[in-house]
mmCIF file of C-alpha atoms in Angstrom:
data_model
loop_
_atom_site.group_PDB
_atom_site.id
_atom_site.type_symbol
_atom_site.label_atom_id
_atom_site.label_comp_id
_atom_site.label_asym_id
_atom_site.label_seq_id
_atom_site.Cartn_x
_atom_site.Cartn_y
_atom_site.Cartn_z
ATOM 1 C CA MET A 10 -38.193 75.289 11.017
ATOM 2 C CA PRO A 11 -40.441 78.528 10.990
ATOM 3 C CA SER A 12 -39.426 81.425 13.235
ATOM 4 C CA THR A 13 -41.546 83.592 12.139
ATOM 5 C CA VAL A 14 -45.481 83.445 11.374
ATOM 6 C CA ASP A 15 -44.644 84.767 7.833
ATOM 7 C CA ASP A 16 -42.158 81.603 7.691
ATOM 8 C CA LEU A 17 -44.747 79.630 8.881
ATOM 9 C CA ILE A 18 -47.759 80.384 6.348
ATOM 10 C CA GLY A 19 -45.119 79.434 3.943
ATOM 11 C CA LEU A 20 -45.298 76.415 4.834
ATOM 12 C CA PHE A 21 -48.735 75.593 3.474
ATOM 13 C CA ASP A 22 -47.999 77.487 0.070
ATOM 14 C CA LEU A 23 -48.131 73.859 -1.682
ATOM 15 C CA THR A 24 -46.904 73.811 -5.591
ATOM 16 C CA GLN A 25 -50.017 72.237 -7.636
ATOM 17 C CA VAL A 26 -48.075 69.647 -10.043
ATOM 18 C CA GLY A 27 -50.602 67.442 -10.961
ATOM 19 C CA GLU A 28 -54.700 67.075 -10.844
ATOM 20 C CA LEU A 29 -54.831 66.070 -7.515
ATOM 21 C CA LYS A 30 -50.451 65.779 -7.052
ATOM 22 C CA PHE A 31 -49.183 68.622 -5.131
ATOM 23 C CA ARG A 32 -45.531 69.770 -2.990
ATOM 24 C CA GLY A 33 -44.710 70.892 -0.194
ATOM 25 C CA PRO A 34 -41.518 73.116 0.613
ATOM 26 C CA GLN A 35 -38.936 72.462 3.265
ATOM 27 C CA PRO A 36 -38.188 74.874 6.341
ATOM 28 C CA ASP A 37 -34.417 74.872 7.517
ATOM 29 C CA THR A 38 -34.297 72.608 10.803
ATOM 30 C CA VAL A 39 -31.963 70.914 12.742
ATOM 31 C CA PHE A 40 -33.752 68.032 13.612
ATOM 32 C CA GLN A 41 -32.794 64.735 11.623
ATOM 33 C CA ARG A 42 -36.134 64.214 10.624
ATOM 34 C CA LEU A 43 -38.970 66.037 10.124
ATOM 35 C CA PHE A 44 -41.652 67.444 12.482
ATOM 36 C CA GLY A 45 -44.911 65.409 12.587
ATOM 37 C CA GLY A 46 -47.220 68.641 12.570
ATOM 38 C CA GLN A 47 -45.619 70.115 9.848
ATOM 39 C CA VAL A 48 -46.223 67.090 7.797
ATOM 40 C CA MET A 49 -49.939 66.417 9.294
ATOM 41 C CA ALA A 50 -50.374 70.416 8.218
ATOM 42 C CA GLN A 51 -48.932 69.844 5.056
ATOM 43 C CA SER A 52 -51.137 66.999 4.012
ATOM 44 C CA LEU A 53 -54.093 68.615 5.111
ATOM 45 C CA VAL A 54 -53.881 71.747 3.018
ATOM 46 C CA ALA A 55 -53.206 69.528 0.285
ATOM 47 C CA ALA A 56 -56.613 68.226 1.164
ATOM 48 C CA MET A 57 -58.214 71.406 1.296
ATOM 49 C CA ARG A 58 -57.139 72.373 -1.951
ATOM 50 C CA THR A 59 -59.171 69.778 -3.554
ATOM 51 C CA VAL A 60 -62.544 70.477 -2.189
ATOM 52 C CA PRO A 61 -65.286 73.452 -2.611
ATOM 53 C CA ASP A 62 -64.037 76.726 -0.476
ATOM 54 C CA ASP A 63 -67.376 76.906 1.660
ATOM 55 C CA ARG A 64 -66.177 73.227 3.324
ATOM 56 C CA VAL A 65 -64.461 73.271 6.074
ATOM 57 C CA VAL A 66 -62.779 70.287 8.243
ATOM 58 C CA HIS A 67 -64.442 68.972 10.826
ATOM 59 C CA SER A 68 -61.840 65.725 11.330
ATOM 60 C CA LEU A 69 -58.997 64.050 10.483
ATOM 61 C CA ASN A 70 -57.306 60.842 11.057
ATOM 62 C CA ALA A 71 -53.812 59.986 10.259
ATOM 63 C CA TYR A 72 -50.750 57.742 10.290
ATOM 64 C CA PHE A 73 -46.772 58.683 10.709
ATOM 65 C CA LEU A 74 -45.583 56.020 8.693
ATOM 66 C CA ARG A 75 -41.766 56.310 8.126
ATOM 67 C CA PRO A 76 -39.534 59.482 9.451
ATOM 68 C CA GLY A 77 -39.672 62.100 6.847
ATOM 69 C CA SER A 78 -36.280 63.789 6.091
ATOM 70 C CA PRO A 79 -35.682 67.228 5.650
ATOM 71 C CA SER A 80 -33.718 67.627 3.042
ATOM 72 C CA GLU A 81 -36.342 65.936 0.599
ATOM 73 C CA PRO A 82 -39.551 67.713 -0.756
ATOM 74 C CA LEU A 83 -43.173 66.156 0.293
ATOM 75 C CA ARG A 84 -45.318 64.850 -2.609
ATOM 76 C CA PHE A 85 -48.637 64.724 -1.630
ATOM 77 C CA GLU A 86 -51.324 62.578 -3.119
ATOM 78 C CA VAL A 87 -55.099 63.509 -3.073
ATOM 79 C CA GLU A 88 -57.711 60.765 -3.574
ATOM 80 C CA VAL A 89 -61.525 62.166 -3.727
ATOM 81 C CA LEU A 90 -63.411 59.242 -1.704
ATOM 82 C CA ARG A 91 -66.467 61.275 -1.822
ATOM 83 C CA ASP A 92 -68.714 64.413 -2.495
ATOM 84 C CA GLY A 93 -71.946 64.723 -1.066
ATOM 85 C CA ARG A 94 -74.291 67.178 -0.628
ATOM 86 C CA THR A 95 -72.793 69.176 2.400
ATOM 87 C CA PHE A 96 -69.762 66.204 3.273
ATOM 88 C CA SER A 97 -66.454 66.024 1.465
ATOM 89 C CA ALA A 98 -63.819 63.207 2.352
ATOM 90 C CA ARG A 99 -60.663 62.776 1.092
ATOM 91 C CA ARG A 100 -57.049 60.457 1.484
ATOM 92 C CA VAL A 101 -54.087 62.191 1.217
ATOM 93 C CA ILE A 102 -50.494 59.449 0.773
ATOM 94 C CA THR A 103 -47.516 61.653 1.671
ATOM 95 C CA ARG A 104 -44.472 60.079 -0.231
ATOM 96 C CA GLN A 105 -40.711 60.886 -0.129
ATOM 97 C CA HIS A 106 -38.193 59.457 -1.811
ATOM 98 C CA ASP A 107 -40.707 57.106 -3.670
ATOM 99 C CA ARG A 108 -41.949 55.595 -0.235
ATOM 100 C CA VAL A 109 -45.299 56.364 1.748
ATOM 101 C CA ILE A 110 -43.873 57.597 4.738
ATOM 102 C CA PHE A 111 -47.867 59.202 6.023
ATOM 103 C CA GLU A 112 -51.060 58.765 5.553
ATOM 104 C CA LEU A 113 -54.025 61.118 5.733
ATOM 105 C CA SER A 114 -57.828 60.933 6.093
ATOM 106 C CA ALA A 115 -60.208 64.001 6.395
ATOM 107 C CA SER A 116 -64.038 65.038 6.245
ATOM 108 C CA PHE A 117 -64.744 68.535 5.489
ATOM 109 C CA GLN A 118 -68.410 70.208 6.042
ATOM 110 C CA GLN A 119 -70.465 73.206 4.455
ATOM 111 C CA PRO A 120 -71.176 75.024 8.165
ATOM 112 C CA GLU A 121 -75.239 74.504 8.737
ATOM 113 C CA ALA A 122 -77.077 75.394 11.862
ATOM 114 C CA GLY A 123 -77.852 72.582 14.446
ATOM 115 C CA LEU A 124 -77.948 71.571 18.304
ATOM 116 C CA SER A 125 -75.243 73.062 20.437
ATOM 117 C CA HIS A 126 -73.215 72.824 23.600
ATOM 118 C CA SER A 127 -69.712 72.472 24.911
ATOM 119 C CA ALA A 128 -68.011 71.945 27.985
ATOM 120 C CA SER A 129 -66.789 74.446 30.113
ATOM 121 C CA GLN A 130 -63.073 75.764 29.800
ATOM 122 C CA PRO A 131 -61.129 74.746 33.111
ATOM 123 C CA ASP A 132 -60.782 77.732 35.549
ATOM 124 C CA ASP A 133 -57.971 76.706 37.633
ATOM 125 C CA VAL A 134 -55.109 77.998 34.821
ATOM 126 C CA MET A 135 -53.006 81.081 35.328
ATOM 127 C CA PRO A 136 -53.803 83.416 32.443
ATOM 128 C CA PRO A 137 -51.933 83.413 29.537
ATOM 129 C CA GLU A 138 -50.321 87.082 30.386
ATOM 130 C CA HIS A 139 -48.954 85.725 33.755
ATOM 131 C CA ALA A 140 -48.327 82.201 32.641
ATOM 132 C CA PRO A 141 -44.346 81.601 32.486
ATOM 133 C CA GLN A 142 -42.983 81.108 28.586
ATOM 134 C CA MET A 143 -42.159 77.162 28.018
ATOM 135 C CA THR A 144 -39.092 78.735 26.807
ATOM 136 C CA ASP A 145 -38.326 79.932 30.196
ATOM 137 C CA VAL A 146 -39.443 76.399 31.814
ATOM 138 C CA LEU A 147 -37.589 74.209 30.070
ATOM 139 C CA GLU A 148 -34.482 76.550 30.674
ATOM 140 C CA ARG A 149 -34.855 76.442 33.989
ATOM 141 C CA ARG A 150 -35.374 72.162 33.832
ATOM 142 C CA PHE A 151 -32.034 71.763 31.456
ATOM 143 C CA GLY A 152 -30.037 74.411 32.714
ATOM 144 C CA SER A 153 -30.123 75.972 29.036
ATOM 145 C CA ARG A 154 -33.041 76.323 26.558
ATOM 146 C CA PRO A 155 -32.904 73.111 24.330
ATOM 147 C CA ALA A 156 -31.840 73.616 21.194
ATOM 148 C CA LEU A 157 -34.848 71.588 19.616
ATOM 149 C CA TRP A 158 -37.659 74.149 20.884
ATOM 150 C CA SER A 159 -36.190 76.995 18.869
ATOM 151 C CA GLU A 160 -37.853 75.060 16.035
ATOM 152 C CA TRP A 161 -41.101 76.604 17.130
ATOM 153 C CA ASP A 162 -40.642 79.747 17.688
ATOM 154 C CA ALA A 163 -43.235 80.904 15.522
ATOM 155 C CA ILE A 164 -45.422 79.779 18.305
ATOM 156 C CA ASP A 165 -46.459 81.328 21.732
ATOM 157 C CA VAL A 166 -46.502 78.301 24.260
ATOM 158 C CA ARG A 167 -46.934 79.542 27.781
ATOM 159 C CA LEU A 168 -47.450 76.964 31.001
ATOM 160 C CA ALA A 169 -51.302 77.394 32.180
ATOM 161 C CA SER A 170 -50.074 75.048 35.347
ATOM 162 C CA ASP A 171 -47.746 72.911 36.070
ATOM 163 C CA ALA A 172 -47.354 69.389 34.296
ATOM 164 C CA ARG A 173 -48.249 66.826 37.425
ATOM 165 C CA PRO A 174 -49.083 63.218 37.903
ATOM 166 C CA SER A 175 -52.648 62.873 38.785
ATOM 167 C CA ALA A 176 -55.807 59.723 39.156
ATOM 168 C CA HIS A 177 -56.498 60.942 35.326
ATOM 169 C CA GLY A 178 -53.426 60.232 34.256
ATOM 170 C CA GLY A 179 -50.394 62.822 33.535
ATOM 171 C CA MET A 180 -51.902 66.703 32.985
ATOM 172 C CA MET A 181 -50.478 69.202 31.188
ATOM 173 C CA ARG A 182 -52.297 72.911 30.152
ATOM 174 C CA ALA A 183 -50.549 75.127 28.458
ATOM 175 C CA TRP A 184 -51.888 78.407 26.005
ATOM 176 C CA VAL A 185 -50.521 78.503 22.407
ATOM 177 C CA ARG A 186 -51.338 81.030 19.878
ATOM 178 C CA THR A 187 -48.911 82.190 16.803
ATOM 179 C CA GLN A 188 -46.579 84.883 17.622
ATOM 180 C CA GLY A 189 -48.197 87.326 14.808
ATOM 181 C CA GLU A 190 -51.438 87.935 13.551
ATOM 182 C CA MET A 191 -52.615 85.411 10.836
ATOM 183 C CA PRO A 192 -54.645 86.173 7.211
ATOM 184 C CA ASP A 193 -58.418 85.875 7.712
ATOM 185 C CA ASP A 194 -58.357 82.452 6.312
ATOM 186 C CA PRO A 195 -60.234 79.728 7.861
ATOM 187 C CA HIS A 196 -58.637 76.852 5.869
ATOM 188 C CA LEU A 197 -55.267 78.375 7.318
ATOM 189 C CA HIS A 198 -55.920 78.760 11.309
ATOM 190 C CA ALA A 199 -57.131 75.333 11.041
ATOM 191 C CA ALA A 200 -53.666 74.026 9.102
ATOM 192 C CA VAL A 201 -52.327 75.770 11.857
ATOM 193 C CA LEU A 202 -53.808 74.540 14.532
ATOM 194 C CA ALA A 203 -53.122 70.816 13.150
ATOM 195 C CA TYR A 204 -49.394 71.837 13.038
ATOM 196 C CA LEU A 205 -49.622 73.232 16.874
ATOM 197 C CA SER A 206 -51.297 70.568 18.310
ATOM 198 C CA ASP A 207 -48.526 68.095 18.089
ATOM 199 C CA ILE A 208 -46.001 69.992 19.943
ATOM 200 C CA THR A 209 -46.778 69.322 22.997
ATOM 201 C CA LEU A 210 -49.349 66.042 23.102
ATOM 202 C CA LEU A 211 -47.165 63.302 23.223
ATOM 203 C CA SER A 212 -44.881 64.625 25.901
ATOM 204 C CA VAL A 213 -48.086 64.317 28.198
ATOM 205 C CA SER A 214 -48.035 60.673 28.414
ATOM 206 C CA THR A 215 -44.083 60.805 30.270
ATOM 207 C CA VAL A 216 -45.764 62.957 32.851
ATOM 208 C CA GLN A 217 -45.993 60.151 35.139
ATOM 209 C CA HIS A 218 -42.433 58.976 34.921
ATOM 210 C CA GLU A 219 -38.921 59.519 36.163
ATOM 211 C CA VAL A 220 -38.145 60.645 32.539
ATOM 212 C CA GLU A 221 -37.213 63.404 30.677
ATOM 213 C CA PHE A 222 -38.947 63.898 27.223
ATOM 214 C CA LEU A 223 -36.296 65.876 25.534
ATOM 215 C CA SER A 224 -33.979 63.303 26.621
ATOM 216 C CA PRO A 225 -31.560 60.903 24.807
ATOM 217 C CA ASN A 226 -32.367 58.428 27.188
ATOM 218 C CA LEU A 227 -35.900 58.471 25.266
ATOM 219 C CA GLN A 228 -36.967 57.733 21.875
ATOM 220 C CA ALA A 229 -40.008 59.432 20.956
ATOM 221 C CA ALA A 230 -42.252 59.557 17.851
ATOM 222 C CA SER A 231 -45.691 60.226 16.934
ATOM 223 C CA ILE A 232 -47.799 56.594 15.707
ATOM 224 C CA ASP A 233 -51.042 58.558 15.099
ATOM 225 C CA HIS A 234 -53.161 61.334 15.409
ATOM 226 C CA ALA A 235 -56.726 62.192 15.309
ATOM 227 C CA MET A 236 -58.246 65.747 15.626
ATOM 228 C CA TRP A 237 -61.768 66.695 15.585
ATOM 229 C CA PHE A 238 -62.734 70.582 14.783
ATOM 230 C CA HIS A 239 -65.730 71.448 16.552
ATOM 231 C CA ARG A 240 -65.826 75.226 15.962
ATOM 232 C CA PRO A 241 -64.319 77.984 13.819
ATOM 233 C CA VAL A 242 -61.074 79.155 15.307
ATOM 234 C CA ARG A 243 -58.172 81.835 15.484
ATOM 235 C CA VAL A 244 -54.908 80.632 16.280
ATOM 236 C CA ASP A 245 -53.395 84.086 16.712
ATOM 237 C CA GLU A 246 -55.548 84.621 19.630
ATOM 238 C CA TRP A 247 -55.022 82.681 22.724
ATOM 239 C CA LEU A 248 -55.983 78.885 23.355
ATOM 240 C CA LEU A 249 -55.886 76.725 26.030
ATOM 241 C CA TYR A 250 -55.006 73.394 25.255
ATOM 242 C CA ASP A 251 -56.099 70.883 28.617
ATOM 243 C CA MET A 252 -54.169 67.865 27.933
ATOM 244 C CA VAL A 253 -54.053 64.489 29.805
ATOM 245 C CA SER A 254 -52.658 60.925 29.258
ATOM 246 C CA PRO A 255 -54.850 58.487 30.519
ATOM 247 C CA SER A 256 -52.341 55.171 29.418
ATOM 248 C CA ALA A 257 -48.807 54.480 28.656
ATOM 249 C CA SER A 258 -47.928 50.609 27.933
ATOM 250 C CA GLY A 259 -45.655 48.576 25.577
ATOM 251 C CA ALA A 260 -43.272 51.766 25.288
ATOM 252 C CA ARG A 261 -46.444 53.629 23.421
ATOM 253 C CA GLY A 262 -48.213 56.584 25.136
ATOM 254 C CA PHE A 263 -51.657 57.767 24.638
ATOM 255 C CA SER A 264 -52.841 61.061 25.506
ATOM 256 C CA THR A 265 -55.833 63.190 24.578
ATOM 257 C CA GLY A 266 -56.438 66.971 24.339
ATOM 258 C CA ARG A 267 -58.973 69.278 24.211
ATOM 259 C CA LEU A 268 -58.721 73.229 22.799
ATOM 260 C CA PHE A 269 -60.715 76.003 23.973
ATOM 261 C CA GLN A 270 -60.810 79.891 22.946
ATOM 262 C CA GLY A 271 -63.497 81.814 23.750
ATOM 263 C CA GLY A 272 -64.694 79.780 26.998
ATOM 264 C CA GLU A 273 -65.863 76.977 24.337
ATOM 265 C CA ALA A 274 -64.339 73.744 23.040
ATOM 266 C CA VAL A 275 -63.636 74.772 19.834
ATOM 267 C CA ALA A 276 -61.331 71.305 18.849
ATOM 268 C CA SER A 277 -60.145 67.910 20.354
ATOM 269 C CA CYS A 278 -57.486 65.268 19.479
ATOM 270 C CA ALA A 279 -55.958 62.031 20.482
ATOM 271 C CA GLN A 280 -52.620 60.717 19.752
ATOM 272 C CA GLU A 281 -50.512 57.956 20.647
ATOM 273 C CA GLY A 282 -46.668 58.168 20.000
ATOM 274 C CA LEU A 283 -43.212 55.596 20.695
ATOM 275 C CA ILE A 284 -41.837 56.630 24.198
ATOM 276 C CA ARG A 285 -39.257 53.905 24.064
ATOM 277 C CA GLN A 286 -36.518 54.101 26.910
ATOM 278 C CA VAL A 287 -33.258 53.873 25.702
ATOM 279 C CA VAL A 288 -30.787 51.793 27.688
ATOM 280 C CA GLY A 289 -26.809 53.128 28.184
ATOM 281 C CA GLN A 290 -27.370 56.634 26.707
ATOM 282 C CA GLY A 291 -25.614 59.060 28.760
ATOM 283 C CA PRO A 292 -26.702 63.385 28.790
ATOM 284 C CA ARG A 293 -25.418 64.859 26.284
#
């Protein structure tokens, strides 16, 4: 996976292979399957490449249908659903080995003025300069840094408050940003925001329970992901990711997240994923 911001940006350098068809690069990875946030963000970029430059994404809905292999390029097929006066809608089918592995629908809007309000950013959190890095937290918890976490070296993740059970469900708050500066491209910032939104969200659904999310005793995988982009964002500046899991049942966990920057809500997301306990697996 990308270890630097340049590597991360390189993921979104898609090659156009047809009028509405694109191919995406694959990073080196220790994962046996592709990171879902990568597939989602690259699919979003494919859709972006087919809309006017002045229209920015405001929502997406996606399904993870099959695991993707890191050894085969992804192919993105874009369908133009609508181009109106201010809105555009796209559907993306992502294939690998001639099989559909992912499907995304996204809506884009030409920016315009209107009514505006925002929820307040939570204030009972550690500032990012004092918050522990997630890598240090995981190293203390597991005795060593989990190898899988090195997959996200391009992203700086810091725990803003302890993950804990609550009356509202499992909770986690984290500061997130890229490790270095990004180009001034709002489409690229939105794509990276989608990418990083998938890193910690599903894990919150296990906070209420006596299980370890990165343990071999738990099979975890994203099923679907929805996201709403409320305001322009810079992913190379600190974002507060406020996450809660109101429900887990039927081997599925459900989590929602709010992303704040500059005290305002800039994005919201929701995800359901598989959290299946695996019987008979010892530690490894």
